[in-house]
Amino acid sequence: SDPVDPCSSAKARIVFRLAEHRSTMRNMAGQTSADKALHLLEVLSGEPQGMALRDLARHAGLPAATAHRLLLVLRKRGF
């Protein structure tokens, strides 16, 4: 029996996440900042306890920096 590469499942998860992220980014590419900000609010509305920025950005299909910038604007506007 061949030894199992302990990194193989980790590598597979990374490859899957990258493919998922690229797919989501293509879907978000044509959207305006307003679309993206509203999508962040929609994602957050389903999480009464809130969520980490990294998780929110991933669920919304946005880079963390973009999600952070949009959240700052939303907070400034009273959301």
PDB file of N, CA, C and O in Angstrom:
ATOM      1  N   SER A   1       0.844  -1.180   0.000  1.00  0.00           N
ATOM      2  CA  SER A   1       0.000   0.000   0.000  1.00  0.00           C
ATOM      3  C   SER A   1       0.883   1.236   0.000  1.00  0.00           C
ATOM      4  O   SER A   1       1.866   1.314   0.722  1.00  0.00           O
ATOM      5  N   ASP A   2       0.501   2.232  -0.796  1.00  0.00           N
ATOM      6  CA  ASP A   2       1.260   3.479  -0.865  1.00  0.00           C
ATOM      7  C   ASP A   2       0.950   4.345   0.343  1.00  0.00           C
ATOM      8  O   ASP A   2      -0.190   4.390   0.804  1.00  0.00           O
ATOM      9  N   PRO A   3       1.961   5.063   0.843  1.00  0.00           N
ATOM     10  CA  PRO A   3       1.677   5.979   1.956  1.00  0.00           C
ATOM     11  C   PRO A   3       0.761   7.112   1.481  1.00  0.00           C
ATOM     12  O   PRO A   3       0.836   7.550   0.338  1.00  0.00           O
ATOM     13  N   VAL A   4      -0.107   7.562   2.365  1.00  0.00           N
ATOM     14  CA  VAL A   4      -1.034   8.638   2.042  1.00  0.00           C
ATOM     15  C   VAL A   4      -0.349   9.972   2.297  1.00  0.00           C
ATOM     16  O   VAL A   4       0.254  10.170   3.345  1.00  0.00           O
ATOM     17  N   ASP A   5      -0.423  10.842   1.336  1.00  0.00           N
ATOM     18  CA  ASP A   5       0.156  12.174   1.490  1.00  0.00           C
ATOM     19  C   ASP A   5      -0.735  12.979   2.426  1.00  0.00           C
ATOM     20  O   ASP A   5      -1.887  13.262   2.096  1.00  0.00           O
ATOM     21  N   PRO A   6      -0.221  13.364   3.627  1.00  0.00           N
ATOM     22  CA  PRO A   6      -1.076  14.087   4.572  1.00  0.00           C
ATOM     23  C   PRO A   6      -1.499  15.460   4.068  1.00  0.00           C
ATOM     24  O   PRO A   6      -2.456  16.036   4.548  1.00  0.00           O
ATOM     25  N   CYS A   7      -0.785  15.972   3.098  1.00  0.00           N
ATOM     26  CA  CYS A   7      -1.124  17.292   2.568  1.00  0.00           C
ATOM     27  C   CYS A   7      -2.133  17.231   1.425  1.00  0.00           C
ATOM     28  O   CYS A   7      -2.647  18.255   1.000  1.00  0.00           O
ATOM     29  N   SER A   8      -2.390  16.030   0.912  1.00  0.00           N
ATOM     30  CA  SER A   8      -3.241  15.924  -0.272  1.00  0.00           C
ATOM     31  C   SER A   8      -4.636  16.471  -0.028  1.00  0.00           C
ATOM     32  O   SER A   8      -5.191  17.163  -0.868  1.00  0.00           O
ATOM     33  N   SER A   9      -5.237  16.185   1.127  1.00  0.00           N
ATOM     34  CA  SER A   9      -6.581  16.703   1.374  1.00  0.00           C
ATOM     35  C   SER A   9      -6.549  18.208   1.603  1.00  0.00           C
ATOM     36  O   SER A   9      -7.446  18.924   1.189  1.00  0.00           O
ATOM     37  N   ALA A  10      -5.496  18.695   2.234  1.00  0.00           N
ATOM     38  CA  ALA A  10      -5.361  20.143   2.430  1.00  0.00           C
ATOM     39  C   ALA A  10      -5.184  20.838   1.086  1.00  0.00           C
ATOM     40  O   ALA A  10      -5.777  21.887   0.830  1.00  0.00           O
ATOM     41  N   LYS A  11      -4.375  20.232   0.227  1.00  0.00           N
ATOM     42  CA  LYS A  11      -4.176  20.803  -1.110  1.00  0.00           C
ATOM     43  C   LYS A  11      -5.485  20.812  -1.887  1.00  0.00           C
ATOM     44  O   LYS A  11      -5.807  21.781  -2.566  1.00  0.00           O
ATOM     45  N   ALA A  12      -6.244  19.746  -1.785  1.00  0.00           N
ATOM     46  CA  ALA A  12      -7.527  19.660  -2.490  1.00  0.00           C
ATOM     47  C   ALA A  12      -8.478  20.740  -1.994  1.00  0.00           C
ATOM     48  O   ALA A  12      -9.189  21.358  -2.792  1.00  0.00           O
ATOM     49  N   ARG A  13      -8.504  20.980  -0.680  1.00  0.00           N
ATOM     50  CA  ARG A  13      -9.378  22.030  -0.133  1.00  0.00           C
ATOM     51  C   ARG A  13      -8.969  23.403  -0.647  1.00  0.00           C
ATOM     52  O   ARG A  13      -9.812  24.226  -0.987  1.00  0.00           O
ATOM     53  N   ILE A  14      -7.664  23.650  -0.716  1.00  0.00           N
ATOM     54  CA  ILE A  14      -7.179  24.945  -1.206  1.00  0.00           C
ATOM     55  C   ILE A  14      -7.549  25.135  -2.668  1.00  0.00           C
ATOM     56  O   ILE A  14      -8.036  26.191  -3.066  1.00  0.00           O
ATOM     57  N   VAL A  15      -7.337  24.105  -3.477  1.00  0.00           N
ATOM     58  CA  VAL A  15      -7.677  24.185  -4.901  1.00  0.00           C
ATOM     59  C   VAL A  15      -9.171  24.426  -5.068  1.00  0.00           C
ATOM     60  O   VAL A  15      -9.593  25.261  -5.869  1.00  0.00           O
ATOM     61  N   PHE A  16     -10.001  23.710  -4.292  1.00  0.00           N
ATOM     62  CA  PHE A  16     -11.445  23.892  -4.370  1.00  0.00           C
ATOM     63  C   PHE A  16     -11.830  25.314  -3.976  1.00  0.00           C
ATOM     64  O   PHE A  16     -12.644  25.948  -4.641  1.00  0.00           O
ATOM     65  N   ARG A  17     -11.250  25.820  -2.882  1.00  0.00           N
ATOM     66  CA  ARG A  17     -11.577  27.179  -2.433  1.00  0.00           C
ATOM     67  C   ARG A  17     -11.184  28.209  -3.469  1.00  0.00           C
ATOM     68  O   ARG A  17     -11.902  29.176  -3.698  1.00  0.00           O
ATOM     69  N   LEU A  18     -10.014  28.034  -4.096  1.00  0.00           N
ATOM     70  CA  LEU A  18      -9.590  28.973  -5.140  1.00  0.00           C
ATOM     71  C   LEU A  18     -10.556  28.953  -6.315  1.00  0.00           C
ATOM     72  O   LEU A  18     -10.935  30.000  -6.829  1.00  0.00           O
ATOM     73  N   ALA A  19     -10.969  27.773  -6.734  1.00  0.00           N
ATOM     74  CA  ALA A  19     -11.915  27.667  -7.845  1.00  0.00           C
ATOM     75  C   ALA A  19     -13.252  28.294  -7.472  1.00  0.00           C
ATOM     76  O   ALA A  19     -13.860  29.016  -8.269  1.00  0.00           O
ATOM     77  N   GLU A  20     -13.710  28.043  -6.250  1.00  0.00           N
ATOM     78  CA  GLU A  20     -14.971  28.620  -5.775  1.00  0.00           C
ATOM     79  C   GLU A  20     -14.871  30.142  -5.724  1.00  0.00           C
ATOM     80  O   GLU A  20     -15.772  30.858  -6.145  1.00  0.00           O
ATOM     81  N   HIS A  21     -13.739  30.655  -5.239  1.00  0.00           N
ATOM     82  CA  HIS A  21     -13.539  32.103  -5.131  1.00  0.00           C
ATOM     83  C   HIS A  21     -13.524  32.748  -6.514  1.00  0.00           C
ATOM     84  O   HIS A  21     -14.163  33.765  -6.732  1.00  0.00           O
ATOM     85  N   ARG A  22     -12.813  32.133  -7.457  1.00  0.00           N
ATOM     86  CA  ARG A  22     -12.754  32.690  -8.810  1.00  0.00           C
ATOM     87  C   ARG A  22     -14.133  32.727  -9.451  1.00  0.00           C
ATOM     88  O   ARG A  22     -14.498  33.696 -10.112  1.00  0.00           O
ATOM     89  N   SER A  23     -14.909  31.680  -9.244  1.00  0.00           N
ATOM     90  CA  SER A  23     -16.253  31.615  -9.795  1.00  0.00           C
ATOM     91  C   SER A  23     -17.127  32.721  -9.211  1.00  0.00           C
ATOM     92  O   SER A  23     -17.849  33.412  -9.929  1.00  0.00           O
ATOM     93  N   THR A  24     -17.063  32.893  -7.905  1.00  0.00           N
ATOM     94  CA  THR A  24     -17.859  33.920  -7.245  1.00  0.00           C
ATOM     95  C   THR A  24     -17.415  35.309  -7.684  1.00  0.00           C
ATOM     96  O   THR A  24     -18.236  36.189  -7.908  1.00  0.00           O
ATOM     97  N   MET A  25     -16.106  35.511  -7.816  1.00  0.00           N
ATOM     98  CA  MET A  25     -15.599  36.814  -8.239  1.00  0.00           C
ATOM     99  C   MET A  25     -16.080  37.151  -9.645  1.00  0.00           C
ATOM    100  O   MET A  25     -16.402  38.296  -9.925  1.00  0.00           O
ATOM    101  N   ARG A  26     -16.152  36.159 -10.527  1.00  0.00           N
ATOM    102  CA  ARG A  26     -16.677  36.423 -11.872  1.00  0.00           C
ATOM    103  C   ARG A  26     -18.131  36.867 -11.791  1.00  0.00           C
ATOM    104  O   ARG A  26     -18.563  37.740 -12.531  1.00  0.00           O
ATOM    105  N   ASN A  27     -18.910  36.273 -10.885  1.00  0.00           N
ATOM    106  CA  ASN A  27     -20.308  36.648 -10.734  1.00  0.00           C
ATOM    107  C   ASN A  27     -20.457  38.061 -10.187  1.00  0.00           C
ATOM    108  O   ASN A  27     -21.409  38.758 -10.498  1.00  0.00           O
ATOM    109  N   MET A  28     -19.531  38.500  -9.335  1.00  0.00           N
ATOM    110  CA  MET A  28     -19.605  39.821  -8.714  1.00  0.00           C
ATOM    111  C   MET A  28     -18.956  40.905  -9.581  1.00  0.00           C
ATOM    112  O   MET A  28     -19.146  42.082  -9.333  1.00  0.00           O
ATOM    113  N   ALA A  29     -18.201  40.517 -10.599  1.00  0.00           N
ATOM    114  CA  ALA A  29     -17.388  41.454 -11.367  1.00  0.00           C
ATOM    115  C   ALA A  29     -18.195  42.587 -11.992  1.00  0.00           C
ATOM    116  O   ALA A  29     -17.767  43.726 -11.988  1.00  0.00           O
ATOM    117  N   GLY A  30     -19.373  42.330 -12.505  1.00  0.00           N
ATOM    118  CA  GLY A  30     -20.136  43.360 -13.182  1.00  0.00           C
ATOM    119  C   GLY A  30     -21.044  44.167 -12.271  1.00  0.00           C
ATOM    120  O   GLY A  30     -21.795  45.000 -12.745  1.00  0.00           O
ATOM    121  N   GLN A  31     -20.975  43.928 -10.992  1.00  0.00           N
ATOM    122  CA  GLN A  31     -21.889  44.595 -10.066  1.00  0.00           C
ATOM    123  C   GLN A  31     -21.301  45.904  -9.545  1.00  0.00           C
ATOM    124  O   GLN A  31     -20.098  46.058  -9.427  1.00  0.00           O
ATOM    125  N   THR A  32     -22.184  46.814  -9.232  1.00  0.00           N
ATOM    126  CA  THR A  32     -21.759  48.102  -8.702  1.00  0.00           C
ATOM    127  C   THR A  32     -21.396  47.964  -7.223  1.00  0.00           C
ATOM    128  O   THR A  32     -21.704  46.961  -6.577  1.00  0.00           O
ATOM    129  N   SER A  33     -20.775  49.000  -6.693  1.00  0.00           N
ATOM    130  CA  SER A  33     -20.456  49.014  -5.262  1.00  0.00           C
ATOM    131  C   SER A  33     -21.724  48.929  -4.436  1.00  0.00           C
ATOM    132  O   SER A  33     -21.739  48.283  -3.381  1.00  0.00           O
ATOM    133  N   ALA A  34     -22.784  49.557  -4.910  1.00  0.00           N
ATOM    134  CA  ALA A  34     -24.059  49.487  -4.189  1.00  0.00           C
ATOM    135  C   ALA A  34     -24.570  48.052  -4.137  1.00  0.00           C
ATOM    136  O   ALA A  34     -25.039  47.590  -3.089  1.00  0.00           O
ATOM    137  N   ASP A  35     -24.468  47.330  -5.247  1.00  0.00           N
ATOM    138  CA  ASP A  35     -24.867  45.914  -5.281  1.00  0.00           C
ATOM    139  C   ASP A  35     -24.075  45.115  -4.255  1.00  0.00           C
ATOM    140  O   ASP A  35     -24.634  44.300  -3.518  1.00  0.00           O
ATOM    141  N   LYS A  36     -22.783  45.347  -4.236  1.00  0.00           N
ATOM    142  CA  LYS A  36     -21.907  44.600  -3.328  1.00  0.00           C
ATOM    143  C   LYS A  36     -22.220  44.926  -1.867  1.00  0.00           C
ATOM    144  O   LYS A  36     -22.259  44.026  -1.018  1.00  0.00           O
ATOM    145  N   ALA A  37     -22.448  46.205  -1.574  1.00  0.00           N
ATOM    146  CA  ALA A  37     -22.765  46.605  -0.200  1.00  0.00           C
ATOM    147  C   ALA A  37     -24.091  45.997   0.248  1.00  0.00           C
ATOM    148  O   ALA A  37     -24.213  45.499   1.376  1.00  0.00           O
ATOM    149  N   LEU A  38     -25.084  46.025  -0.630  1.00  0.00           N
ATOM    150  CA  LEU A  38     -26.374  45.433  -0.283  1.00  0.00           C
ATOM    151  C   LEU A  38     -26.260  43.922  -0.108  1.00  0.00           C
ATOM    152  O   LEU A  38     -26.905  43.343   0.776  1.00  0.00           O
ATOM    153  N   HIS A  39     -25.419  43.299  -0.906  1.00  0.00           N
ATOM    154  CA  HIS A  39     -25.214  41.857  -0.762  1.00  0.00           C
ATOM    155  C   HIS A  39     -24.577  41.549   0.599  1.00  0.00           C
ATOM    156  O   HIS A  39     -24.953  40.582   1.261  1.00  0.00           O
ATOM    157  N   LEU A  40     -23.637  42.384   1.030  1.00  0.00           N
ATOM    158  CA  LEU A  40     -23.042  42.200   2.362  1.00  0.00           C
ATOM    159  C   LEU A  40     -24.123  42.265   3.437  1.00  0.00           C
ATOM    160  O   LEU A  40     -24.140  41.449   4.365  1.00  0.00           O
ATOM    161  N   LEU A  41     -25.032  43.230   3.311  1.00  0.00           N
ATOM    162  CA  LEU A  41     -26.119  43.357   4.288  1.00  0.00           C
ATOM    163  C   LEU A  41     -27.019  42.131   4.263  1.00  0.00           C
ATOM    164  O   LEU A  41     -27.477  41.661   5.313  1.00  0.00           O
ATOM    165  N   GLU A  42     -27.287  41.610   3.062  1.00  0.00           N
ATOM    166  CA  GLU A  42     -28.114  40.399   2.958  1.00  0.00           C
ATOM    167  C   GLU A  42     -27.449  39.213   3.648  1.00  0.00           C
ATOM    168  O   GLU A  42     -28.102  38.462   4.374  1.00  0.00           O
ATOM    169  N   VAL A  43     -26.152  39.061   3.432  1.00  0.00           N
ATOM    170  CA  VAL A  43     -25.433  37.959   4.062  1.00  0.00           C
ATOM    171  C   VAL A  43     -25.462  38.133   5.580  1.00  0.00           C
ATOM    172  O   VAL A  43     -25.751  37.193   6.322  1.00  0.00           O
ATOM    173  N   LEU A  44     -25.197  39.345   6.043  1.00  0.00           N
ATOM    174  CA  LEU A  44     -25.184  39.609   7.492  1.00  0.00           C
ATOM    175  C   LEU A  44     -26.555  39.439   8.126  1.00  0.00           C
ATOM    176  O   LEU A  44     -26.655  39.045   9.284  1.00  0.00           O
ATOM    177  N   SER A  45     -27.611  39.716   7.381  1.00  0.00           N
ATOM    178  CA  SER A  45     -28.960  39.616   7.948  1.00  0.00           C
ATOM    179  C   SER A  45     -29.302  38.180   8.344  1.00  0.00           C
ATOM    180  O   SER A  45     -30.137  37.957   9.205  1.00  0.00           O
ATOM    181  N   GLY A  46     -28.639  37.220   7.731  1.00  0.00           N
ATOM    182  CA  GLY A  46     -28.862  35.822   8.070  1.00  0.00           C
ATOM    183  C   GLY A  46     -27.990  35.325   9.204  1.00  0.00           C
ATOM    184  O   GLY A  46     -28.025  34.154   9.553  1.00  0.00           O
ATOM    185  N   GLU A  47     -27.206  36.219   9.788  1.00  0.00           N
ATOM    186  CA  GLU A  47     -26.275  35.865  10.866  1.00  0.00           C
ATOM    187  C   GLU A  47     -26.476  36.801  12.053  1.00  0.00           C
ATOM    188  O   GLU A  47     -25.756  37.786  12.203  1.00  0.00           O
ATOM    189  N   PRO A  48     -27.458  36.527  12.920  1.00  0.00           N
ATOM    190  CA  PRO A  48     -27.748  37.433  14.034  1.00  0.00           C
ATOM    191  C   PRO A  48     -26.564  37.673  14.971  1.00  0.00           C
ATOM    192  O   PRO A  48     -26.471  38.725  15.588  1.00  0.00           O
ATOM    193  N   GLN A  49     -25.650  36.717  15.056  1.00  0.00           N
ATOM    194  CA  GLN A  49     -24.481  36.878  15.923  1.00  0.00           C
ATOM    195  C   GLN A  49     -23.329  37.583  15.208  1.00  0.00           C
ATOM    196  O   GLN A  49     -22.281  37.804  15.796  1.00  0.00           O
ATOM    197  N   GLY A  50     -23.526  37.927  13.930  1.00  0.00           N
ATOM    198  CA  GLY A  50     -22.453  38.534  13.155  1.00  0.00           C
ATOM    199  C   GLY A  50     -21.500  37.473  12.648  1.00  0.00           C
ATOM    200  O   GLY A  50     -21.702  36.275  12.858  1.00  0.00           O
ATOM    201  N   MET A  51     -20.450  37.902  11.978  1.00  0.00           N
ATOM    202  CA  MET A  51     -19.447  36.967  11.486  1.00  0.00           C
ATOM    203  C   MET A  51     -18.138  37.695  11.252  1.00  0.00           C
ATOM    204  O   MET A  51     -18.120  38.924  11.125  1.00  0.00           O
ATOM    205  N   ALA A  52     -17.084  36.944  11.205  1.00  0.00           N
ATOM    206  CA  ALA A  52     -15.757  37.508  10.958  1.00  0.00           C
ATOM    207  C   ALA A  52     -15.698  38.084   9.542  1.00  0.00           C
ATOM    208  O   ALA A  52     -16.358  37.581   8.629  1.00  0.00           O
ATOM    209  N   LEU A  53     -14.916  39.124   9.392  1.00  0.00           N
ATOM    210  CA  LEU A  53     -14.773  39.778   8.089  1.00  0.00           C
ATOM    211  C   LEU A  53     -14.368  38.779   7.011  1.00  0.00           C
ATOM    212  O   LEU A  53     -14.935  38.778   5.917  1.00  0.00           O
ATOM    213  N   ARG A  54     -13.400  37.936   7.314  1.00  0.00           N
ATOM    214  CA  ARG A  54     -12.923  36.958   6.341  1.00  0.00           C
ATOM    215  C   ARG A  54     -14.064  36.051   5.883  1.00  0.00           C
ATOM    216  O   ARG A  54     -14.217  35.782   4.700  1.00  0.00           O
ATOM    217  N   ASP A  55     -14.888  35.605   6.831  1.00  0.00           N
ATOM    218  CA  ASP A  55     -16.012  34.727   6.490  1.00  0.00           C
ATOM    219  C   ASP A  55     -17.081  35.475   5.706  1.00  0.00           C
ATOM    220  O   ASP A  55     -17.628  34.956   4.736  1.00  0.00           O
ATOM    221  N   LEU A  56     -17.367  36.698   6.112  1.00  0.00           N
ATOM    222  CA  LEU A  56     -18.349  37.512   5.400  1.00  0.00           C
ATOM    223  C   LEU A  56     -17.902  37.749   3.963  1.00  0.00           C
ATOM    224  O   LEU A  56     -18.684  37.580   3.026  1.00  0.00           O
ATOM    225  N   ALA A  57     -16.643  38.128   3.803  1.00  0.00           N
ATOM    226  CA  ALA A  57     -16.118  38.385   2.459  1.00  0.00           C
ATOM    227  C   ALA A  57     -16.208  37.135   1.599  1.00  0.00           C
ATOM    228  O   ALA A  57     -16.629  37.200   0.442  1.00  0.00           O
ATOM    229  N   ARG A  58     -15.849  35.982   2.168  1.00  0.00           N
ATOM    230  CA  ARG A  58     -15.903  34.730   1.416  1.00  0.00           C
ATOM    231  C   ARG A  58     -17.335  34.401   1.008  1.00  0.00           C
ATOM    232  O   ARG A  58     -17.597  34.055  -0.133  1.00  0.00           O
ATOM    233  N   HIS A  59     -18.285  34.545   1.943  1.00  0.00           N
ATOM    234  CA  HIS A  59     -19.688  34.258   1.632  1.00  0.00           C
ATOM    235  C   HIS A  59     -20.240  35.223   0.584  1.00  0.00           C
ATOM    236  O   HIS A  59     -21.093  34.860  -0.213  1.00  0.00           O
ATOM    237  N   ALA A  60     -19.770  36.453   0.618  1.00  0.00           N
ATOM    238  CA  ALA A  60     -20.251  37.456  -0.335  1.00  0.00           C
ATOM    239  C   ALA A  60     -19.503  37.400  -1.660  1.00  0.00           C
ATOM    240  O   ALA A  60     -19.905  38.050  -2.624  1.00  0.00           O
ATOM    241  N   GLY A  61     -18.414  36.642  -1.701  1.00  0.00           N
ATOM    242  CA  GLY A  61     -17.642  36.542  -2.941  1.00  0.00           C
ATOM    243  C   GLY A  61     -16.822  37.776  -3.233  1.00  0.00           C
ATOM    244  O   GLY A  61     -16.626  38.134  -4.382  1.00  0.00           O
ATOM    245  N   LEU A  62     -16.341  38.422  -2.176  1.00  0.00           N
ATOM    246  CA  LEU A  62     -15.563  39.649  -2.327  1.00  0.00           C
ATOM    247  C   LEU A  62     -14.205  39.501  -1.670  1.00  0.00           C
ATOM    248  O   LEU A  62     -14.068  38.758  -0.696  1.00  0.00           O
ATOM    249  N   PRO A  63     -13.218  40.253  -2.148  1.00  0.00           N
ATOM    250  CA  PRO A  63     -11.960  40.314  -1.408  1.00  0.00           C
ATOM    251  C   PRO A  63     -12.222  40.939  -0.036  1.00  0.00           C
ATOM    252  O   PRO A  63     -13.094  41.818   0.103  1.00  0.00           O
ATOM    253  N   ALA A  64     -11.474  40.527   0.964  1.00  0.00           N
ATOM    254  CA  ALA A  64     -11.672  41.048   2.316  1.00  0.00           C
ATOM    255  C   ALA A  64     -11.499  42.570   2.355  1.00  0.00           C
ATOM    256  O   ALA A  64     -12.243  43.260   3.048  1.00  0.00           O
ATOM    257  N   ALA A  65     -10.552  43.099   1.593  1.00  0.00           N
ATOM    258  CA  ALA A  65     -10.329  44.548   1.586  1.00  0.00           C
ATOM    259  C   ALA A  65     -11.552  45.293   1.054  1.00  0.00           C
ATOM    260  O   ALA A  65     -11.932  46.350   1.580  1.00  0.00           O
ATOM    261  N   THR A  66     -12.185  44.757   0.031  1.00  0.00           N
ATOM    262  CA  THR A  66     -13.390  45.377  -0.531  1.00  0.00           C
ATOM    263  C   THR A  66     -14.536  45.309   0.467  1.00  0.00           C
ATOM    264  O   THR A  66     -15.237  46.314   0.686  1.00  0.00           O
ATOM    265  N   ALA A  67     -14.714  44.154   1.080  1.00  0.00           N
ATOM    266  CA  ALA A  67     -15.775  44.014   2.085  1.00  0.00           C
ATOM    267  C   ALA A  67     -15.546  44.993   3.234  1.00  0.00           C
ATOM    268  O   ALA A  67     -16.481  45.656   3.694  1.00  0.00           O
ATOM    269  N   HIS A  68     -14.308  45.115   3.671  1.00  0.00           N
ATOM    270  CA  HIS A  68     -13.987  46.031   4.769  1.00  0.00           C
ATOM    271  C   HIS A  68     -14.308  47.472   4.385  1.00  0.00           C
ATOM    272  O   HIS A  68     -14.932  48.212   5.154  1.00  0.00           O
ATOM    273  N   ARG A  69     -13.895  47.870   3.198  1.00  0.00           N
ATOM    274  CA  ARG A  69     -14.158  49.242   2.731  1.00  0.00           C
ATOM    275  C   ARG A  69     -15.655  49.520   2.661  1.00  0.00           C
ATOM    276  O   ARG A  69     -16.131  50.567   3.121  1.00  0.00           O
ATOM    277  N   LEU A  70     -16.413  48.584   2.122  1.00  0.00           N
ATOM    278  CA  LEU A  70     -17.858  48.758   2.018  1.00  0.00           C
ATOM    279  C   LEU A  70     -18.518  48.795   3.396  1.00  0.00           C
ATOM    280  O   LEU A  70     -19.436  49.585   3.628  1.00  0.00           O
ATOM    281  N   LEU A  71     -18.040  47.968   4.320  1.00  0.00           N
ATOM    282  CA  LEU A  71     -18.591  47.970   5.682  1.00  0.00           C
ATOM    283  C   LEU A  71     -18.319  49.298   6.381  1.00  0.00           C
ATOM    284  O   LEU A  71     -19.169  49.805   7.126  1.00  0.00           O
ATOM    285  N   LEU A  72     -17.141  49.878   6.145  1.00  0.00           N
ATOM    286  CA  LEU A  72     -16.839  51.190   6.737  1.00  0.00           C
ATOM    287  C   LEU A  72     -17.814  52.252   6.230  1.00  0.00           C
ATOM    288  O   LEU A  72     -18.302  53.077   7.005  1.00  0.00           O
ATOM    289  N   VAL A  73     -18.110  52.217   4.933  1.00  0.00           N
ATOM    290  CA  VAL A  73     -19.060  53.169   4.353  1.00  0.00           C
ATOM    291  C   VAL A  73     -20.457  52.946   4.939  1.00  0.00           C
ATOM    292  O   VAL A  73     -21.139  53.907   5.325  1.00  0.00           O
ATOM    293  N   LEU A  74     -20.867  51.693   5.022  1.00  0.00           N
ATOM    294  CA  LEU A  74     -22.198  51.385   5.584  1.00  0.00           C
ATOM    295  C   LEU A  74     -22.295  51.855   7.038  1.00  0.00           C
ATOM    296  O   LEU A  74     -23.304  52.431   7.440  1.00  0.00           O
ATOM    297  N   ARG A  75     -21.250  51.621   7.805  1.00  0.00           N
ATOM    298  CA  ARG A  75     -21.261  52.055   9.215  1.00  0.00           C
ATOM    299  C   ARG A  75     -21.333  53.583   9.303  1.00  0.00           C
ATOM    300  O   ARG A  75     -22.094  54.133  10.093  1.00  0.00           O
ATOM    301  N   LYS A  76     -20.549  54.254   8.459  1.00  0.00           N
ATOM    302  CA  LYS A  76     -20.561  55.720   8.421  1.00  0.00           C
ATOM    303  C   LYS A  76     -21.954  56.262   8.092  1.00  0.00           C
ATOM    304  O   LYS A  76     -22.372  57.303   8.603  1.00  0.00           O
ATOM    305  N   ARG A  77     -22.706  55.515   7.265  1.00  0.00           N
ATOM    306  CA  ARG A  77     -24.047  55.927   6.853  1.00  0.00           C
ATOM    307  C   ARG A  77     -25.137  55.453   7.818  1.00  0.00           C
ATOM    308  O   ARG A  77     -26.321  55.635   7.563  1.00  0.00           O
ATOM    309  N   GLY A  78     -24.717  54.802   8.938  1.00  0.00           N
ATOM    310  CA  GLY A  78     -25.672  54.445   9.972  1.00  0.00           C
ATOM    311  C   GLY A  78     -26.261  53.052   9.897  1.00  0.00           C
ATOM    312  O   GLY A  78     -27.239  52.746  10.570  1.00  0.00           O
ATOM    313  N   PHE A  79     -25.693  52.171   9.082  1.00  0.00           N
ATOM    314  CA  PHE A  79     -26.197  50.801   8.976  1.00  0.00           C
ATOM    315  C   PHE A  79     -25.505  49.906   9.982  1.00  0.00           C
ATOM    316  O   PHE A  79     -24.433  50.110  10.404  1.00  0.00           O
TER     317      PHE A  79
END
